[in-house]
XYZ file of C-alpha atoms in Angstrom:
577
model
C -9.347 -6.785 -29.351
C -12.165 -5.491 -26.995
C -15.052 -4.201 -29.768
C -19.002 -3.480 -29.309
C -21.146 -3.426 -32.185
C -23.682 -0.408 -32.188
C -27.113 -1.030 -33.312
C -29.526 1.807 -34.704
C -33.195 1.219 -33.764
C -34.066 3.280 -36.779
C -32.802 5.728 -39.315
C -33.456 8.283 -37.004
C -33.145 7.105 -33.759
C -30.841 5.696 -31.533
C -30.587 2.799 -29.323
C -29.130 3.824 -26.005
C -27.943 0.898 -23.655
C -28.249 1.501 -20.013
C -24.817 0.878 -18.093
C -23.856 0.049 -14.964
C -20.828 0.127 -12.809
C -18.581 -3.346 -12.585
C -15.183 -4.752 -11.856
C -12.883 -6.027 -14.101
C -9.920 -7.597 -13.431
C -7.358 -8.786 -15.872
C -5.331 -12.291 -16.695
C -2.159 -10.332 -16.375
C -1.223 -6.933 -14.982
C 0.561 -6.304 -17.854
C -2.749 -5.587 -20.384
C -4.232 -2.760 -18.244
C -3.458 0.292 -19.801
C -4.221 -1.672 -23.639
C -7.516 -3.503 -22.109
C -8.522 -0.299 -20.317
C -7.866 2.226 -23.685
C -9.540 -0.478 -25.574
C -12.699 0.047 -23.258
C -13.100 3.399 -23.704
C -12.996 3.556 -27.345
C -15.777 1.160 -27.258
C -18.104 3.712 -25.034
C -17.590 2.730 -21.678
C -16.239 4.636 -19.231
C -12.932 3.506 -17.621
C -13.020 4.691 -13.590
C -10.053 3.437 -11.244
C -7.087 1.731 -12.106
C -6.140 -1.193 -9.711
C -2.133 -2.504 -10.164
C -1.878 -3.423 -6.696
C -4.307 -5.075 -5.307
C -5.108 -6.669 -8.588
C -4.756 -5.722 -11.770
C -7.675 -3.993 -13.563
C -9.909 -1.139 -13.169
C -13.739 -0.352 -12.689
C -15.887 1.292 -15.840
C -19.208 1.900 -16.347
C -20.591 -0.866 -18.983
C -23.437 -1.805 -21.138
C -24.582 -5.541 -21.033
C -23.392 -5.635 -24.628
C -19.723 -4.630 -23.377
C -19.624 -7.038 -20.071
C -20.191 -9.559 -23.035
C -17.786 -8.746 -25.504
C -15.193 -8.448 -21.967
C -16.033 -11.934 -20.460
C -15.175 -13.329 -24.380
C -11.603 -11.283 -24.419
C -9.150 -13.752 -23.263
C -6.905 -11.157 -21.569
C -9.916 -10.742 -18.879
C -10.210 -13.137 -15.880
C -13.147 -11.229 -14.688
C -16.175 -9.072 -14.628
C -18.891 -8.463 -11.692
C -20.663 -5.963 -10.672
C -19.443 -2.982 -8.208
C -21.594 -3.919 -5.321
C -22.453 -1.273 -2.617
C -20.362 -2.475 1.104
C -21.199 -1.071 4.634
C -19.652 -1.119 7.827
C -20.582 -4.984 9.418
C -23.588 -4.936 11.800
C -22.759 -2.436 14.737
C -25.592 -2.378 17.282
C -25.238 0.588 20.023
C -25.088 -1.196 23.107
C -25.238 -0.463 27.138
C -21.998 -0.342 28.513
C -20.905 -4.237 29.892
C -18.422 -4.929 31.792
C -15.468 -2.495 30.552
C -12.412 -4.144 29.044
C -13.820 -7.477 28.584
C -12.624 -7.698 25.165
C -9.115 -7.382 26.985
C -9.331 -10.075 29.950
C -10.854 -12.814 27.426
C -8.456 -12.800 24.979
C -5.210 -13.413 27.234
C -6.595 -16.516 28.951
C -7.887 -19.656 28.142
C -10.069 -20.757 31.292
C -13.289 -19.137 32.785
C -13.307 -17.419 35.670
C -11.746 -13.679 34.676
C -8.422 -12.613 36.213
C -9.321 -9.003 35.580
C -6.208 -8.083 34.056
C -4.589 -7.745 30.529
C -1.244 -8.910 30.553
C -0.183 -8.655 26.702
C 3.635 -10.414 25.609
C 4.345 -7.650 23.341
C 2.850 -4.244 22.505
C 2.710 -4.044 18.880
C 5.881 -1.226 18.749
C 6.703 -1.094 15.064
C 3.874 -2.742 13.398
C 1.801 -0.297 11.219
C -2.082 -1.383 11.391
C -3.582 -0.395 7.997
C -7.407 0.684 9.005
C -9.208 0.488 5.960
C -12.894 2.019 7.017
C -14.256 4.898 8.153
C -11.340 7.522 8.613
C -10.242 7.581 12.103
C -10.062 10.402 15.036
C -5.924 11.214 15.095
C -6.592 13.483 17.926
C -8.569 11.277 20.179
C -6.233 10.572 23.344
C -6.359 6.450 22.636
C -4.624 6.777 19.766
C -2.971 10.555 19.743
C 0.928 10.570 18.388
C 0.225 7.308 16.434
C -1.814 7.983 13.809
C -0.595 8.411 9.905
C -2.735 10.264 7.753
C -3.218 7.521 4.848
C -5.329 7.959 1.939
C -9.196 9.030 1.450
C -10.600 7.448 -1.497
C -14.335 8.630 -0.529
C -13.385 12.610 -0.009
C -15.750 14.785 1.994
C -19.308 14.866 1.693
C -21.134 18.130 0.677
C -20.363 19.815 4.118
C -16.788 18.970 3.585
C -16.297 16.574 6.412
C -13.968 15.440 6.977
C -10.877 17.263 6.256
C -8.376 14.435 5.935
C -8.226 10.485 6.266
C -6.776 10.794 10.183
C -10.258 12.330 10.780
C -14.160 10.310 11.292
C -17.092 11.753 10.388
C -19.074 8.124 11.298
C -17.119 7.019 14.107
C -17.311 3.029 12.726
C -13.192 3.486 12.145
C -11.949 5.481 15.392
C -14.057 2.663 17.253
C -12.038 -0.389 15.573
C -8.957 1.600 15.369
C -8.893 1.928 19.505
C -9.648 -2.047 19.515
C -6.471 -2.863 17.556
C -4.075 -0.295 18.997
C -6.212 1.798 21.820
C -3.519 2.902 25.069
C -6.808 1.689 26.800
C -9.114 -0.433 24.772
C -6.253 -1.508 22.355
C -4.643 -5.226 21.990
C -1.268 -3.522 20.595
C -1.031 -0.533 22.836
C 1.896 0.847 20.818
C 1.286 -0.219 17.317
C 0.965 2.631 14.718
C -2.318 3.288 12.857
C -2.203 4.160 9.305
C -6.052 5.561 8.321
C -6.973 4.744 5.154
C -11.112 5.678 4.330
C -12.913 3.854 2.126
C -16.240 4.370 3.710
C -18.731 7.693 4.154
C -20.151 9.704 7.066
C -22.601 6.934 7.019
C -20.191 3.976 6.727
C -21.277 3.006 2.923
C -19.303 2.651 0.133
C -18.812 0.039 -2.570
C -15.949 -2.426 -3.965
C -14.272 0.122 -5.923
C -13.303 2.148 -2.775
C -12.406 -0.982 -1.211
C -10.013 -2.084 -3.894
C -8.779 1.632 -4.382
C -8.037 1.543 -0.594
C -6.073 -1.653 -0.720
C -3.900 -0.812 -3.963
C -2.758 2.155 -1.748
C -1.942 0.362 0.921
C 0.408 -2.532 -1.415
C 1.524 0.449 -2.820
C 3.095 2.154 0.200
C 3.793 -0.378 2.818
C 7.127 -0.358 3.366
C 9.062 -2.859 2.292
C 10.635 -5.768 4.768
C 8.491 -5.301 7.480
C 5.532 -7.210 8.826
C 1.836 -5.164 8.657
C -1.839 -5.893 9.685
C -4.628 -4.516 7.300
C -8.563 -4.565 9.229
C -11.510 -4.436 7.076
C -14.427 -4.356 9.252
C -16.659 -4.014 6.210
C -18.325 -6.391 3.992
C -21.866 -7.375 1.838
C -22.684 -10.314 3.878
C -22.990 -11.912 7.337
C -19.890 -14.017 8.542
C -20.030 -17.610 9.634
C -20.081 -20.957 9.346
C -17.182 -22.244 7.000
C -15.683 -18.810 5.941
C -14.901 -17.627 8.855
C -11.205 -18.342 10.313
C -11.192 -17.705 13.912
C -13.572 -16.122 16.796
C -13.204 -13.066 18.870
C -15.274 -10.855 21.698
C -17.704 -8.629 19.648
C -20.816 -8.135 22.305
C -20.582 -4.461 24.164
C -17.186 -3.439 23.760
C -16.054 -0.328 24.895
C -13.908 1.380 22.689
C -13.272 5.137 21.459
C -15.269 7.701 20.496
C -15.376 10.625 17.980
C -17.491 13.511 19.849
C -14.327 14.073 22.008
C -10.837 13.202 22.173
C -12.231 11.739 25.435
C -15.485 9.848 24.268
C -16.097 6.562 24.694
C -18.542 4.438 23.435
C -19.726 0.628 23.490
C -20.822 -1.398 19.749
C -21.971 -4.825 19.585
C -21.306 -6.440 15.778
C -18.238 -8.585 13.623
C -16.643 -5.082 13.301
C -15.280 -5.306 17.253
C -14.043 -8.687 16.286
C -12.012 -8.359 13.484
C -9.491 -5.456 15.327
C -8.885 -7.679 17.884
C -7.110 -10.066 15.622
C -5.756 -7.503 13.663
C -3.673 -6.373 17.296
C -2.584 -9.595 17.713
C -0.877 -9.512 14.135
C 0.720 -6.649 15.429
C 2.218 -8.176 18.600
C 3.315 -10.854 16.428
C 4.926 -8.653 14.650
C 7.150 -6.890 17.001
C 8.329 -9.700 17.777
C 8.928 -11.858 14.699
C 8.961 -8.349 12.187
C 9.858 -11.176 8.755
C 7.866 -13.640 9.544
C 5.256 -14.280 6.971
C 1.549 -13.773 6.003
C 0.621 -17.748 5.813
C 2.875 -18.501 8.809
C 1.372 -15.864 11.162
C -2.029 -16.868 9.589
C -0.932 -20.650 10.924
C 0.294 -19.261 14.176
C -2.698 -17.270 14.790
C -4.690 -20.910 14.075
C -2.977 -23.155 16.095
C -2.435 -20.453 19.297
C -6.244 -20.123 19.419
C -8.535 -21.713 22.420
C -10.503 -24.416 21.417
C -13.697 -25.603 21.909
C -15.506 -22.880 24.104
C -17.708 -20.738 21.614
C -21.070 -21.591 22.368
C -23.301 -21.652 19.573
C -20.628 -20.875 16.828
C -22.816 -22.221 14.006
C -22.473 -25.081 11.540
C -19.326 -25.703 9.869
C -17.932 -22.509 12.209
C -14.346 -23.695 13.736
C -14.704 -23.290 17.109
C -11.783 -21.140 17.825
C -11.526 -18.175 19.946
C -8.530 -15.695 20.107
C -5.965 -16.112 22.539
C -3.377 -13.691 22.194
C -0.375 -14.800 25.375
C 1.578 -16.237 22.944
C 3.294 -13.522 20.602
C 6.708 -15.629 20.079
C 8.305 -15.981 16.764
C 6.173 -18.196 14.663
C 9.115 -19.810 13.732
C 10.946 -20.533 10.029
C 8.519 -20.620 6.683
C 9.094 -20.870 3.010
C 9.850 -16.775 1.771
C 7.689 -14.875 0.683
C 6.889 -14.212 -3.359
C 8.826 -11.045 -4.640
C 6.238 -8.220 -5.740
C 6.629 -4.557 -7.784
C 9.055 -5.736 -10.668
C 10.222 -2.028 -12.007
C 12.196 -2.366 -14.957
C 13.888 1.117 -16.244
C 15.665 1.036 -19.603
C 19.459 1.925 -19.939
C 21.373 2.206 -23.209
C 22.061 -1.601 -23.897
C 19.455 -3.369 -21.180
C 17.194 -2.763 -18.415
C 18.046 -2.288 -14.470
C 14.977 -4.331 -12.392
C 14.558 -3.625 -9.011
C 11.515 -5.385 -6.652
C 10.491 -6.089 -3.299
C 11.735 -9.185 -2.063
C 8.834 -9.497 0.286
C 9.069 -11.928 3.791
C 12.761 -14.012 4.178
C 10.250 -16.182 6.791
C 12.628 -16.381 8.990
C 16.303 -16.970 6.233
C 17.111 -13.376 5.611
C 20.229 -15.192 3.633
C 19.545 -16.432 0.599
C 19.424 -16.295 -3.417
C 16.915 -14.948 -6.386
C 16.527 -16.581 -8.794
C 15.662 -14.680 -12.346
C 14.230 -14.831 -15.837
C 14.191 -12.807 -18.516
C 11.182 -12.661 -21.226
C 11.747 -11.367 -24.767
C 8.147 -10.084 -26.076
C 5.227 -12.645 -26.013
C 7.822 -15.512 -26.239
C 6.806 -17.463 -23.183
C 9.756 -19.247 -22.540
C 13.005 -17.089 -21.016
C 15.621 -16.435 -22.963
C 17.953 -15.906 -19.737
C 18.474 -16.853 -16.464
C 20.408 -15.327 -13.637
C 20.680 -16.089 -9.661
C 21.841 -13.250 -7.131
C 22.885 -13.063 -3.784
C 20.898 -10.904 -1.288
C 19.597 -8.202 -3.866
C 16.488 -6.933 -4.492
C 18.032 -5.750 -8.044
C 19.560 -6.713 -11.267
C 21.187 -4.848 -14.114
C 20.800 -6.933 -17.187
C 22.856 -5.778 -20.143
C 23.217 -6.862 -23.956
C 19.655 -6.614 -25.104
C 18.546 -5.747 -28.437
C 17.146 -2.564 -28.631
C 14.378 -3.230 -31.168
C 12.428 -5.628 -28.471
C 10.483 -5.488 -25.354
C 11.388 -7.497 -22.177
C 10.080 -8.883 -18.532
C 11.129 -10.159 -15.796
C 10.452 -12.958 -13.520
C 12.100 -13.788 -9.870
C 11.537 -15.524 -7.162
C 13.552 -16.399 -3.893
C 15.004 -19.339 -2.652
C 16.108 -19.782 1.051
C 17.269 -22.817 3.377
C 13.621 -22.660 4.435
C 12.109 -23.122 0.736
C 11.587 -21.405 -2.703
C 8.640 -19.033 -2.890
C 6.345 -19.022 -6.137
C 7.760 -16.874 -9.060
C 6.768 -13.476 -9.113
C 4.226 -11.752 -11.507
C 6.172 -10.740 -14.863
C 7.353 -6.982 -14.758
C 5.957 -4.226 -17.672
C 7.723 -4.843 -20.536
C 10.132 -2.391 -21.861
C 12.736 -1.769 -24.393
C 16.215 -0.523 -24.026
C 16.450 2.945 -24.374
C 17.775 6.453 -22.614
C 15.406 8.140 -21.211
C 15.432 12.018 -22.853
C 14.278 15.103 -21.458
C 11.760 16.976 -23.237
C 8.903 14.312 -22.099
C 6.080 14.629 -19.699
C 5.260 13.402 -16.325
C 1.918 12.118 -16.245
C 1.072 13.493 -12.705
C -2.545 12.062 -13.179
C -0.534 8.502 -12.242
C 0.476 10.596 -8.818
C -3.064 10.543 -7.719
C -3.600 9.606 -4.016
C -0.178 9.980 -3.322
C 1.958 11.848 -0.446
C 3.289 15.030 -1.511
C 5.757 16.920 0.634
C 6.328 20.862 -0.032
C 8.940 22.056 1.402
C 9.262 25.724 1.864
C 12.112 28.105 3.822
C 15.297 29.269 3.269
C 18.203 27.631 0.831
C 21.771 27.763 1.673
C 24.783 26.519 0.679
C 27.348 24.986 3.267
C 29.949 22.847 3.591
C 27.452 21.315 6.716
C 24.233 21.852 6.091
C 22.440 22.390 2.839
C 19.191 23.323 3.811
C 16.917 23.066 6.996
C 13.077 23.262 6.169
C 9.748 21.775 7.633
C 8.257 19.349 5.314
C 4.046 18.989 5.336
C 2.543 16.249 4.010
C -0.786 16.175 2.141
C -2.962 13.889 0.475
C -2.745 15.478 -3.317
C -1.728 14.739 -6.857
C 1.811 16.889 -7.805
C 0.371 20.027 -8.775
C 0.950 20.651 -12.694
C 0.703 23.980 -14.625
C 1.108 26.178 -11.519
C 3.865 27.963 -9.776
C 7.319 29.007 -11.052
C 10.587 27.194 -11.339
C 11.411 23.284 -10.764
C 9.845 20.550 -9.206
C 11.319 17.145 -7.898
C 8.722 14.677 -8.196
C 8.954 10.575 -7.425
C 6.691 8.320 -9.054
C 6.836 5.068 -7.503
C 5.156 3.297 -10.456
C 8.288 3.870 -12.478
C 10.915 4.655 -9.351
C 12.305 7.545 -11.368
C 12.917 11.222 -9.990
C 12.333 13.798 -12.091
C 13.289 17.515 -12.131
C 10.536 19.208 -13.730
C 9.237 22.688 -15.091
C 5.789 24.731 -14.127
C 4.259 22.642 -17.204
C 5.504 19.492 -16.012
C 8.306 19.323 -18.964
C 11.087 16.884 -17.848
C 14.420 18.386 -17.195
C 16.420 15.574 -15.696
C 15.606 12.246 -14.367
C 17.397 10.019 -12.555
C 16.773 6.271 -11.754
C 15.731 5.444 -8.411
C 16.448 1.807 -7.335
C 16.025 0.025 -3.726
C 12.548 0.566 -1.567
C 11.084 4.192 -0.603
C 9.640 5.094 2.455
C 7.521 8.236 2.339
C 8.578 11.776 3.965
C 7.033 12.223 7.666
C 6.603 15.605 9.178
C 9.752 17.071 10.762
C 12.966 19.428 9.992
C 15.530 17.823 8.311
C 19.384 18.274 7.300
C 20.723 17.584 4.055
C 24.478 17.186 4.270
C 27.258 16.258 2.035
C 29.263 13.488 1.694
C 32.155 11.782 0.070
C 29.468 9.926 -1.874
C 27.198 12.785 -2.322
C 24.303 14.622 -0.039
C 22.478 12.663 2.612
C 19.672 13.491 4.596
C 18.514 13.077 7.724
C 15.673 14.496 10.701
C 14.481 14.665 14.153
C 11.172 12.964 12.572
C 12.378 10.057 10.980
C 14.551 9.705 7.799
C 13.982 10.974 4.071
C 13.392 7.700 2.447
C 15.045 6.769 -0.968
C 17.898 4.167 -0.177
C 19.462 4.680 -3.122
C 19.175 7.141 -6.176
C 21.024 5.631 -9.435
C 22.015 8.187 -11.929
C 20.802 7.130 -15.111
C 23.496 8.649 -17.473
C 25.891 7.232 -15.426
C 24.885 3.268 -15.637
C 28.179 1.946 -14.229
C 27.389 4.053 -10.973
C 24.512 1.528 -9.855
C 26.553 -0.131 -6.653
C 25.439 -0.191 -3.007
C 24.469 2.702 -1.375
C 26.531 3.896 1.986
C 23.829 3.631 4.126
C 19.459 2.819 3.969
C 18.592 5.929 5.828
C 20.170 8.542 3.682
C 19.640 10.145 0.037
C 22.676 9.984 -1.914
C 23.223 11.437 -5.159
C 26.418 9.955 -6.453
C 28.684 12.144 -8.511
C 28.419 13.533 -11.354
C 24.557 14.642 -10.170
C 26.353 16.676 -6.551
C 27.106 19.546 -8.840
C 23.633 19.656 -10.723
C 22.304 19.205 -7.216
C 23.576 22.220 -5.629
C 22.632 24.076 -8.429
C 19.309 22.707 -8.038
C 18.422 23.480 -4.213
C 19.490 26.723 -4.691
C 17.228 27.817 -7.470
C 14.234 26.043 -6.243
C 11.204 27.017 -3.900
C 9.069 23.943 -3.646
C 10.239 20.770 -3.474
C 7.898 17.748 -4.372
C 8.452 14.281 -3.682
C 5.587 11.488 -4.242
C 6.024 8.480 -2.865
């Protein structure tokens, strides 16, 4: 247990401790919410919670508590928040335009002039974690996703949203990666996610808070490129992984959806690789993280970076080869949700990259409280789920997978949060403070009721927690964390809820039509699709099966009639993904 003796200077007086703000991040994911609780009743002051990235959370600490912390065995680690900045941009006169581009797709000196890319990145979402980026400027208009904005706006309010730049560092790099003119993967999607202010600070808590929403809410089963142009230090010698232009590159700008403008610095660099990913990725979309990494390394020119510093490899980008990188061991399976039914628990989780196998087994184990040994085993085909049944009711329990393909067996997965067999009862709470950061989708018009279409709205995404205590009526909200969906009141009182197993993809702008089916209600749009594969009824155990299709919703029966009963009743529909 986490404890901090208080000391009295006197009788009458009071010792107070300076703090500061640090990062600690836990042994196991599991002791978060116990480690964090455990802080704050000793006086320090718990900020963000990481589960993605890595497990922890930042607080504001005495020296006294960083102590007592690095002696609790359930932490791996304490340091200090440091401040981060944009790397080293210098303005620069513009050079010769596109250079980045002509370098990169040839090996040999003299310049051909032209950019003649394998693959254009169609597909591949580029996660730009930095500044916020322009949506509107013309490089990049129609491909931009608003992401997250971990910063907010500064006292004048700027900017509005995360697919917007008040500094101009991100809609530079952005362009570099993905640009129509200055891009490597002219059709790759960007995905803004701002961890940085107007003046391109921040510090390692936005940076982790940035990257736990991207784990969070990359879809699953498809290859994606994060860029972090940002850092505390210089980059070379042995760190560094590969070269890439960075000297005068012209790029976007934010005064105008037209501007231009030309940066020197490591922050040019880095997007350049980042496209390449991408084109990679259009064309091999399972391949995985260490393989492309390996591609990437061996598909480099060699040997002609002048000056690239001791220890440095001297590699430089080359980006004409964007073939398959061919087969790799699979990836480790990731975001273990275990939900409790009346005699066991149904775990779902991401299987992550097949590298190349999509056929294939998991293998799984089953944890009874602290023992550490498994008290079951299981293997199933192709599934990214397992009901488990026969549990005692009066324990806890986690689970462990990993996959095995004729390419390999990845490492075994991080143990899911334990829980106990139980039904889940109405009358509880959603804690919408979990929500935070995530994409809400209100959906307002008129509700019918038809054999062919059930209802035809426009859905408009926003950056916002599920609102709690306000309006009238029921809400729908999805919290990934658990994958449940839950009907809910104006004071966030749970009416229903219903298990939702099999990956998410969140709601996109557009009308949609929700139908019915022999199976239930699907939905689809002009804008993409409403994304829950599959939606388990949790009273009705024996209904968890395969889903008729991974584009639509489908409530199975007995939930259709509670359904229609639902959509016509309620106003504002919320789903957080």
């Amino acid at each position: 247990m986490f404890a901090v003796p208080v000391s009295h200077a006197s009788a009458g007086a009071q010792s107070v401790e300076p703090t500061d703000s640090y990062i600690v991040v836990l042994a196991s994911r599991d002791d978060i919410d116990e480690v964090s609780a455990d802080v704050a009743r000793a006086g320090g002051s718990v900020g963000s919670v990481y589960r993605y990235a890595v497990g922890g959370f930042s607080a504001r600490l005495t020296a006294s508590q960083v102590t007592a912390l690095l002696g609790d065995a359930r932490v791996a680690s304490v340091s200090r928040n440091k401040r981060v900045r944009k790397r080293a941009v210098v303005p620069a006169a513009q050079g010769d335009v596109l250079y980045h581009l002509d370098r990169i797709d040839q090996r040999a000196l003299p310049l051909d002039g032209v950019y003649g890319p394998p693959a254009t990145g169609e597909g591949v979402q580029i996660y730009m974690i930095d500044t916020g980026v322009r949506a509107t400027h013309v490089d990049l208009a129609g491909r931009v996703i608003h992401g997250a904005d971990v910063v907010g706006p500064d006292e004048r309010g700027v900017p509005a949203t995360p697919a917007d730049d008040c500094d101009g560092h991100g809609t530079h790099t952005a362009a570099l990666a993905a640009g129509t003119e200055h891009g490597v993967a002219k059709r790759a999607t960007i995905v803004a996610v701002r961890v940085l202010d107007c003046y391109g600070e921040g510090d390692v808590d936005s940076v982790i808070r940035g990257i736990d929403w991207v784990i969070k809410h990359h879809r699953s089963g498809s290859l994606a490129v994060a860029n972090l142009s940002l850092g505390v230090e210089s980059s070379y010698g042995a760190c560094v992984d590969i070269f890439a232009p960075g000297v005068r590159l012209l790029s976007a700008g934010i005064d105008s959806d037209t501007a231009e403008q030309t940066l020197t610095g490591t922050s040019m660099a880095s997007p350049l690789v980042a496209g390449y990913v991408a084109l990679i990725g259009e064309t091999d979309p399972t391949a995985c993280p260490e393989a492309v990494h390996e591609a990437v390394m061996a598909r480099a020119t060699k040997d002609v970076v002048k000056n690239a510093g001791t220890g440095s490899p001297n590699l430089l980008l080359n980006v004409s080869d964007a073939s398959a990188v061919g087969a790799s061991v699979p990836g480790t399976p990731s975001a273990l949700v275990s939900s409790p039914l009346s005699d066991g628990v149904v775990v779902s989780w991401d299987p992550g990259c097949n590298g190349g196998a999509p056929n294939g087994v998991t293998n799984v184990r089953v944890y009874r409280d602290a023992d550490p040994d498994p008290i079951r085993t299981a293997t199933v085909r192709d599934a990214s789920r397992i009901v488990l049944r026969g549990l005692e009711g009066d324990a806890t329990y986690r689970v462990s997978v990993r996959r095995k393909t004729a390419n390999g067996v990845s490492e075994w997965s991080e143990k899911s949060i334990a829980v106990s067999p139980s039904e889940v009862t109405t009358g509880g709470k959603v804690r919408t403070s979990s929500l935070a950061f995530s994409t809400e989708a209100k959906v307002r018009g008129t509700w019918s009721i038809g054999d062919e279409q059930k209802w035809n709205c426009r859905f408009t995404p926003a950056e916002a927690a599920a609102p709690g205590g306000s309006g009238t009526g029921k809400r729908i909200v999805y919290d990934r964390s658990s994958r449940r969906l839950f009907a809910i009141d104006a004071d966030n009182q749970v009416v229903r809820s219903t298990t939702v197993v099999g990956t998410t993809t969140p709601p996109v702008t557009g009308r949609y039509r929700v139908t019915r089916t022999s199976k239930g209600f699907s939905a689809t749009g002009s804008a993409g699709v409403l994304g829950f594969r599959e939606i388990v009824d949790e009273f009705l155990p024996e209904s968890l099966g395969a889903a008729a299709s991974n584009d639509d919703v489908f409530l199975p029966p007995p939930d259709g009639k509670w359904f229609r009963s639902f959509v016509t009743k309620t106003k504002l529909l919320v789903i957080v993904s």
